[in-house]
Short mmCIF file of C-alpha atoms and ligand atoms in Angstrom, two decimals:
data_model
loop_
_atom_site.label_atom_id
_atom_site.label_comp_id
_atom_site.label_asym_id
_atom_site.label_seq_id
_atom_site.Cartn_x
_atom_site.Cartn_y
_atom_site.Cartn_z
CA MET W 1 -9.35 25.53 2.93
CA ILE W 2 -6.47 23.19 3.51
CA PRO W 3 -6.79 19.78 1.79
CA THR W 4 -9.31 17.45 3.40
CA ILE W 5 -7.20 14.41 2.60
CA GLU W 6 -3.68 13.86 1.28
CA TRP W 7 -1.01 11.23 0.72
CA THR W 8 2.10 12.12 2.70
CA GLU W 9 5.70 11.76 1.55
CA ASP W 10 6.19 8.89 4.01
CA ASN W 11 3.23 6.94 2.56
CA LYS W 12 0.54 7.77 5.09
CA VAL W 13 -3.03 8.88 4.53
CA LYS W 14 -3.61 12.17 6.31
CA MET W 15 -7.11 13.58 6.73
CA ILE W 16 -9.02 16.21 8.66
CA ASP W 17 -11.11 14.57 11.40
CA GLN W 18 -14.52 16.01 10.52
CA THR W 19 -16.20 14.55 13.60
CA VAL W 20 -14.60 17.16 15.86
CA LEU W 21 -15.16 20.22 13.66
CA PRO W 22 -15.89 23.07 14.18
CA HIS W 23 -14.40 22.96 17.67
CA GLU W 24 -11.06 21.47 16.77
CA LEU W 25 -9.00 21.23 13.57
CA LYS W 26 -7.45 17.83 14.12
CA PHE W 27 -5.66 15.55 11.66
CA LEU W 28 -5.64 11.76 11.55
CA GLU W 29 -2.90 9.67 9.92
CA PHE W 30 -3.28 6.08 8.80
CA THR W 31 -0.97 3.41 7.43
CA ASP W 32 -3.51 0.55 7.54
CA TYR W 33 -6.29 0.41 4.94
CA ARG W 34 -8.63 -1.08 7.56
CA ASP W 35 -8.37 2.14 9.56
CA VAL W 36 -9.13 4.18 6.44
CA ALA W 37 -12.23 2.02 5.90
CA THR W 38 -13.31 2.66 9.49
CA SER W 39 -12.71 6.40 9.07
CA ILE W 40 -15.14 6.38 6.12
CA LYS W 41 -17.73 4.37 8.08
CA VAL W 42 -17.66 6.55 11.18
CA MET W 43 -17.45 9.70 9.05
CA ASN W 44 -14.10 11.10 10.11
CA ILE W 45 -14.13 11.72 6.38
CA ARG W 46 -17.38 12.12 4.48
CA GLY W 47 -18.79 13.67 1.31
CA ALA W 48 -18.91 11.60 -1.86
CA PRO W 49 -15.74 12.83 -3.65
CA ALA W 50 -13.68 12.79 -0.43
CA ILE W 51 -14.63 9.22 0.41
CA GLY W 52 -13.80 8.25 -3.19
CA VAL W 53 -10.26 9.54 -2.74
CA ALA W 54 -10.04 7.96 0.73
CA ALA W 55 -11.05 4.64 -0.83
CA ALA W 56 -8.33 4.96 -3.49
CA PHE W 57 -5.73 5.84 -0.84
CA GLY W 58 -6.93 2.87 1.24
CA MET W 59 -6.38 0.57 -1.74
CA ALA W 60 -2.91 2.09 -2.18
CA LEU W 61 -2.05 1.35 1.48
CA ALA W 62 -3.23 -2.23 0.95
CA THR W 63 -0.87 -2.71 -2.02
CA ILE W 64 2.02 -1.55 0.17
CA GLU W 65 1.02 -4.01 2.90
CA PHE W 66 0.66 -6.97 0.52
CA LYS W 67 3.38 -6.32 -2.06
CA SER W 68 5.73 -9.00 -0.75
CA LEU W 69 3.12 -11.78 -1.09
CA SER W 70 2.86 -14.27 -3.97
CA LYS W 71 0.69 -13.15 -6.88
CA ASP W 72 -2.27 -15.34 -5.83
CA LYS W 73 -2.10 -14.33 -2.19
CA PHE W 74 -1.66 -10.70 -3.18
CA LEU W 75 -4.77 -10.78 -5.37
CA SER W 76 -6.94 -12.50 -2.76
CA SER W 77 -5.77 -10.04 -0.07
CA MET W 78 -6.49 -7.10 -2.36
CA LYS W 79 -9.97 -8.49 -3.14
CA GLU W 80 -10.65 -8.62 0.58
CA ALA W 81 -9.37 -5.04 1.01
CA ALA W 82 -11.63 -3.86 -1.84
CA GLU W 83 -14.65 -5.53 -0.21
CA ILE W 84 -13.91 -4.05 3.21
CA ILE W 85 -13.56 -0.57 1.71
CA LYS W 86 -16.68 -0.90 -0.47
CA ASN W 87 -18.74 -2.10 2.49
CA THR W 88 -18.32 1.11 4.47
CA ARG W 89 -21.10 3.25 3.00
CA PRO W 90 -23.59 2.10 0.36
CA THR W 91 -25.00 5.21 -1.35
CA ALA W 92 -22.19 7.40 -2.72
CA SER W 93 -21.10 6.07 -6.10
CA ASN W 94 -17.62 7.63 -5.84
CA LEU W 95 -16.57 4.95 -3.36
CA PHE W 96 -17.26 2.16 -5.85
CA TRP W 97 -16.01 4.21 -8.79
CA ALA W 98 -12.68 4.77 -7.00
CA VAL W 99 -12.11 1.14 -5.97
CA ASP W 100 -13.01 -0.04 -9.49
CA ARG W 101 -10.63 2.48 -11.06
CA VAL W 102 -7.76 1.23 -8.89
CA TRP W 103 -8.78 -2.35 -9.60
CA ARG W 104 -8.29 -1.83 -13.34
CA ILE W 105 -4.56 -1.37 -12.63
CA ILE W 106 -4.39 -4.37 -10.30
CA LYS W 107 -6.12 -6.55 -12.90
CA ASP W 108 -3.21 -6.03 -15.27
CA PHE W 109 -0.88 -7.13 -12.47
CA PRO W 110 2.68 -6.45 -13.56
CA ASP W 111 5.22 -9.11 -12.58
CA ASN W 112 6.89 -6.92 -10.01
CA PRO W 113 4.56 -6.20 -7.03
CA GLN W 114 6.66 -3.17 -6.08
CA THR W 115 5.96 -1.69 -9.52
CA LEU W 116 2.25 -2.43 -9.10
CA SER W 117 2.17 -0.77 -5.70
CA ASP W 118 3.97 2.28 -7.10
CA LEU W 119 1.44 2.45 -9.94
CA VAL W 120 -1.54 2.26 -7.56
CA VAL W 121 -0.11 4.92 -5.24
CA GLU W 122 0.51 7.13 -8.27
CA GLU W 123 -3.04 6.58 -9.59
CA ALA W 124 -4.57 7.41 -6.19
CA LYS W 125 -2.53 10.63 -6.03
CA ILE W 126 -3.70 11.51 -9.56
CA MET W 127 -7.31 10.94 -8.47
CA ALA W 128 -6.85 13.34 -5.57
CA GLN W 129 -5.39 15.97 -7.91
CA GLU W 130 -8.11 15.41 -10.51
CA ASP W 131 -10.76 16.00 -7.85
CA ILE W 132 -9.52 19.56 -7.36
CA THR W 133 -9.38 20.24 -11.12
CA VAL W 134 -12.88 18.85 -11.63
CA ASN W 135 -14.26 20.97 -8.79
CA LYS W 136 -12.65 24.13 -10.18
CA ASN W 137 -14.33 23.44 -13.52
CA ILE W 138 -17.67 22.87 -11.79
CA GLY W 139 -17.02 26.23 -10.14
CA LYS W 140 -16.36 27.99 -13.49
CA ASN W 141 -19.46 26.45 -15.08
CA GLY W 142 -21.71 27.11 -12.09
CA ALA W 143 -20.49 30.67 -11.46
CA LYS W 144 -22.19 31.73 -14.71
CA LEU W 145 -25.54 30.91 -13.09
CA LEU W 146 -24.95 33.34 -10.22
CA ASN W 147 -25.61 37.07 -10.30
CA ASP W 148 -23.89 39.72 -8.24
CA GLY W 149 -25.68 39.88 -4.88
CA ASP W 150 -27.19 36.37 -5.03
CA VAL W 151 -27.99 34.43 -1.87
CA VAL W 152 -27.39 30.71 -2.39
CA LEU W 153 -29.03 28.14 -0.17
CA THR W 154 -27.24 24.83 0.26
CA HIS W 155 -27.97 21.63 2.15
CA CYS W 156 -25.45 19.45 4.00
CA ASN W 157 -21.79 20.06 3.15
CA ALA W 158 -20.75 19.78 -0.47
CA GLY W 159 -17.84 22.10 0.01
CA SER W 160 -14.10 21.76 0.31
CA LEU W 161 -14.51 19.37 3.25
CA ALA W 162 -16.59 16.97 1.14
CA THR W 163 -13.88 16.84 -1.51
CA VAL W 164 -10.10 17.11 -1.55
CA GLN W 165 -10.45 20.87 -1.95
CA TYR W 166 -12.79 23.57 -3.34
CA GLY W 167 -16.04 21.59 -3.14
CA THR W 168 -18.80 20.86 -5.64
CA ALA W 169 -21.95 22.76 -4.62
CA LEU W 170 -19.85 25.50 -3.05
CA ALA W 171 -17.47 25.64 -6.04
CA PRO W 172 -19.75 28.02 -8.06
CA VAL W 173 -19.98 30.26 -4.98
CA ARG W 174 -16.19 30.32 -4.63
CA ALA W 175 -15.67 30.91 -8.36
CA ALA W 176 -18.29 33.69 -8.55
CA ILE W 177 -16.63 35.44 -5.60
CA GLU W 178 -13.24 35.04 -7.32
CA ASP W 179 -14.88 36.74 -10.34
CA GLY W 180 -15.72 39.71 -8.12
CA LYS W 181 -19.41 38.98 -7.45
CA LYS W 182 -20.87 39.44 -3.98
CA ILE W 183 -22.41 36.10 -3.03
CA SER W 184 -23.60 34.89 0.35
CA VAL W 185 -24.71 31.47 1.52
CA ILE W 186 -27.53 30.15 3.65
CA ALA W 187 -26.61 26.75 5.10
CA ASP W 188 -29.28 24.33 6.32
CA GLU W 189 -28.07 22.87 9.59
CA THR W 190 -28.71 19.33 8.18
CA ARG W 191 -29.92 17.10 10.96
CA PRO W 192 -28.91 14.68 12.30
CA ARG W 193 -25.13 14.94 11.68
CA LEU W 194 -25.28 18.73 11.25
CA GLN W 195 -22.87 18.92 8.33
CA GLY W 196 -24.33 22.30 7.37
CA ALA W 197 -24.06 23.87 10.81
CA ARG W 198 -20.69 22.33 11.65
CA LEU W 199 -18.87 21.98 8.34
CA THR W 200 -20.32 24.33 5.71
CA ALA W 201 -20.36 27.17 8.23
CA TYR W 202 -16.82 26.32 9.33
CA GLU W 203 -15.23 26.23 5.90
CA LEU W 204 -17.03 29.33 4.61
CA GLN W 205 -16.08 31.31 7.71
CA TYR W 206 -12.49 30.01 7.31
CA ASP W 207 -12.47 31.43 3.76
CA LYS W 208 -14.31 34.64 4.77
CA ILE W 209 -17.39 33.88 2.66
CA PRO W 210 -20.59 35.26 4.26
CA VAL W 211 -22.77 32.46 5.64
CA LYS W 212 -25.86 32.19 7.83
CA VAL W 213 -27.08 28.90 9.32
CA ILE W 214 -30.79 28.05 9.52
CA SER W 215 -32.72 25.16 10.98
CA ASP W 216 -33.69 22.67 8.26
CA THR W 217 -37.33 23.50 8.68
CA SER W 218 -36.78 27.19 7.78
CA SER W 219 -35.74 26.90 4.15
CA GLY W 220 -39.30 26.95 2.73
CA LEU W 221 -40.19 30.10 4.64
CA LEU W 222 -36.99 31.88 3.59
CA MET W 223 -37.74 31.07 -0.04
CA ARG W 224 -41.29 32.36 0.39
CA LEU W 225 -39.91 35.57 1.92
CA GLY W 226 -37.69 36.11 -1.13
CA LYS W 227 -34.47 35.62 0.81
CA VAL W 228 -33.06 32.88 -1.43
CA ASP W 229 -32.08 33.39 -5.08
CA LYS W 230 -30.69 29.96 -6.02
CA VAL W 231 -30.32 26.56 -4.42
CA ILE W 232 -27.18 24.53 -5.12
CA VAL W 233 -26.63 21.12 -3.55
CA GLY W 234 -24.11 18.35 -4.12
CA THR W 235 -24.90 14.73 -4.80
CA ASP W 236 -23.76 11.29 -3.77
CA ARG W 237 -25.14 9.53 -6.82
CA VAL W 238 -27.05 10.48 -9.94
CA SER W 239 -29.12 7.64 -11.37
CA SER W 240 -30.98 7.77 -14.70
CA ASP W 241 -34.05 9.23 -13.00
CA ALA W 242 -33.07 10.97 -9.77
CA VAL W 243 -30.44 12.66 -7.67
CA PHE W 244 -29.39 11.13 -4.35
CA ASN W 245 -28.18 13.59 -1.76
CA LYS W 246 -28.35 14.14 2.00
CA ILE W 247 -31.69 13.53 3.66
CA GLY W 248 -33.82 16.67 3.45
CA THR W 249 -32.74 17.54 -0.09
CA TYR W 250 -36.07 16.44 -1.59
CA LEU W 251 -38.02 18.82 0.65
CA VAL W 252 -35.70 21.69 -0.27
CA ALA W 253 -36.22 20.90 -3.97
CA LEU W 254 -40.01 20.83 -3.53
CA ALA W 255 -39.96 24.18 -1.76
CA ALA W 256 -37.72 25.63 -4.48
CA LYS W 257 -40.10 24.42 -7.21
CA ASP W 258 -43.10 25.89 -5.39
CA ASN W 259 -41.34 29.24 -5.12
CA ASP W 260 -39.88 29.31 -8.68
CA ILE W 261 -36.32 29.24 -7.38
CA PRO W 262 -33.75 27.42 -9.52
CA PHE W 263 -32.55 24.17 -7.93
CA TYR W 264 -29.10 23.12 -9.18
CA VAL W 265 -27.11 19.98 -8.46
CA ALA W 266 -23.32 20.07 -8.67
CA ALA W 267 -22.17 16.64 -9.80
CA PRO W 268 -18.67 15.58 -10.78
CA THR W 269 -18.96 12.87 -13.45
CA SER W 270 -17.51 10.39 -10.92
CA THR W 271 -20.92 10.68 -9.20
CA LEU W 272 -22.91 9.68 -12.28
CA SER W 273 -24.26 6.15 -12.08
CA LEU W 274 -26.60 6.33 -15.01
CA GLN W 275 -27.01 2.58 -15.41
CA ASP W 276 -28.98 2.70 -12.13
CA THR W 277 -32.59 3.65 -11.54
CA VAL W 278 -33.90 4.61 -8.09
CA ASP W 279 -34.75 0.99 -7.33
CA ASP W 280 -31.11 -0.09 -7.72
CA VAL W 281 -29.71 2.28 -5.11
CA THR W 282 -29.36 1.41 -1.44
CA ILE W 283 -30.24 4.30 0.84
CA GLU W 284 -27.87 4.14 3.80
CA GLN W 285 -29.60 3.75 7.15
CA ARG W 286 -27.42 4.80 10.03
CA ASP W 287 -27.63 4.20 13.74
CA ALA W 288 -30.89 5.51 15.19
CA THR W 289 -29.02 7.18 18.04
CA GLU W 290 -27.88 9.83 15.55
CA VAL W 291 -31.54 10.95 15.57
CA SER W 292 -32.48 10.20 19.16
CA ASN W 293 -29.38 11.82 20.67
CA VAL W 294 -27.99 15.21 19.65
CA LEU W 295 -24.54 14.54 18.19
CA GLY W 296 -24.65 11.12 19.86
CA LYS W 297 -24.78 12.73 23.31
CA VAL W 298 -27.91 14.21 24.93
CA ARG W 299 -30.99 12.05 24.34
CA ILE W 300 -33.96 14.12 23.14
CA VAL W 301 -36.43 11.32 22.37
CA PRO W 302 -38.22 9.42 25.14
CA GLU W 303 -36.52 6.13 26.03
CA GLY W 304 -38.18 3.25 24.21
CA VAL W 305 -39.36 5.30 21.19
CA GLU W 306 -37.96 4.03 17.91
CA CYS W 307 -36.18 6.45 15.52
CA LEU W 308 -35.55 6.06 11.80
CA ASN W 309 -32.34 7.35 10.30
CA TYR W 310 -32.26 7.30 6.50
CA ALA W 311 -29.15 9.21 5.51
CA PHE W 312 -29.98 10.10 1.89
CA ASP W 313 -32.88 11.48 -0.07
CA ILE W 314 -34.19 10.86 -3.57
CA THR W 315 -34.92 13.98 -5.63
CA PRO W 316 -36.63 13.27 -8.96
CA PHE W 317 -35.31 14.97 -12.10
CA ARG W 318 -38.55 16.97 -12.51
CA LEU W 319 -37.45 19.13 -9.56
CA VAL W 320 -33.92 19.74 -10.90
CA SER W 321 -33.29 22.88 -12.97
CA GLY W 322 -29.76 21.99 -13.93
CA ILE W 323 -26.88 19.61 -13.25
CA ILE W 324 -23.47 21.27 -13.09
CA THR W 325 -20.62 18.97 -14.07
CA GLU W 326 -16.99 19.70 -14.94
CA ASP W 327 -18.13 19.83 -18.60
CA GLY W 328 -20.99 22.33 -18.33
CA VAL W 329 -24.53 22.89 -17.07
CA PHE W 330 -27.17 20.49 -18.36
CA THR W 331 -30.84 19.81 -17.87
CA PRO W 332 -31.31 16.24 -16.63
CA GLU W 333 -32.35 15.22 -20.17
CA GLU W 334 -29.26 16.83 -21.73
CA MET W 335 -27.09 15.21 -19.05
CA LEU W 336 -28.53 11.79 -19.89
CA SER W 337 -27.95 12.20 -23.60
CA LYS W 338 -24.38 13.40 -23.00
CA TYR W 339 -23.23 10.78 -20.52
CA LYS W 340 -25.51 7.73 -20.68
CA LYS W 341 -23.83 4.94 -22.66
O1 MRU A 1 -23.30 11.68 4.87
P1 MRU A 1 -22.35 12.62 4.18
O2 MRU A 1 -21.91 13.76 5.01
O3 MRU A 1 -21.21 11.88 3.53
O4 MRU A 1 -23.24 13.21 3.02
C1 MRU A 1 -22.68 14.15 2.16
C2 MRU A 1 -23.64 14.71 1.19
O5 MRU A 1 -24.79 14.34 1.12
C3 MRU A 1 -23.08 15.68 0.23
O6 MRU A 1 -24.04 16.64 -0.13
C4 MRU A 1 -22.65 14.92 -1.01
O7 MRU A 1 -21.74 13.94 -0.67
C5 MRU A 1 -22.08 15.77 -2.04
S1 MRU A 1 -20.44 16.16 -1.57
C6 MRU A 1 -19.63 17.06 -2.67
#
């Protein structure tokens, strides 16, 4: 896949507009950090690692906008930019991780604002590059879990489109195929935004990786019928006791446990938020029309009936067979002892 997001030579943020996929491959370009924030909120760009990089690029645009201000004014404007960017989506830790990483440079404000802006732009570009390297390492580590002929079920889109490139949950699939194994994917459609049907199917077809789409309610049956060998999902945040990922993930994990199918979570370390427990994490609730109306268009629920739209699920560690990071594959306990400070 082509990069989901990039910094252009003329200092613009360029991204694939994921709201119009799979029908149209359209690119958006932004020079104002406020527009980047909106693009995260309305999900032109989505997926935890991708919104992390978008947040860093947004901060970089803000430094360009404010670099001619006095130091005090610059800092207060940058604080406002950081708040606007952080307030777009509450669950994925990468967003906060990315803004905080950029803020560490701003904190040591060099005298020359131009130098500071250059440093922030450079850091954001490094973060985008690092994302690809991290995902390739997740791929190498996760590919060892896959056997020739395996069918991998995934939920939502934790592929190239959810990152800068290569993906997290789909990285082991890509790497195993690069190693010569025959691997195919079953993608849950992932109501209500249909990231599985629209995005996972699109990017796998684009890269000629075999994929079949199922309704979300089918995954348990397919496991029972022996048509799934492994489950790999991505994550938006890993706390000290659970994995947060797209709504529906918990039910997939329960079905996997009941059918003795390994359930793996691909998690770049930028997603680890091990100081949190489940009670500290805000589950994003999105507009109810995403549930009541298919893709925001045709209403399928009677007028006047309320809908609930929690966007993320909580999957307890007891259902997780392994967490695949850029450093290796760990049980949740091993992961905690490796990374928890
Ligand atoms: O609401 P989204 O589309 O941003 O949710 C994305 C997911 O839940 C992904 O599975 C997660 O971000 C992991 S992405 C590598």
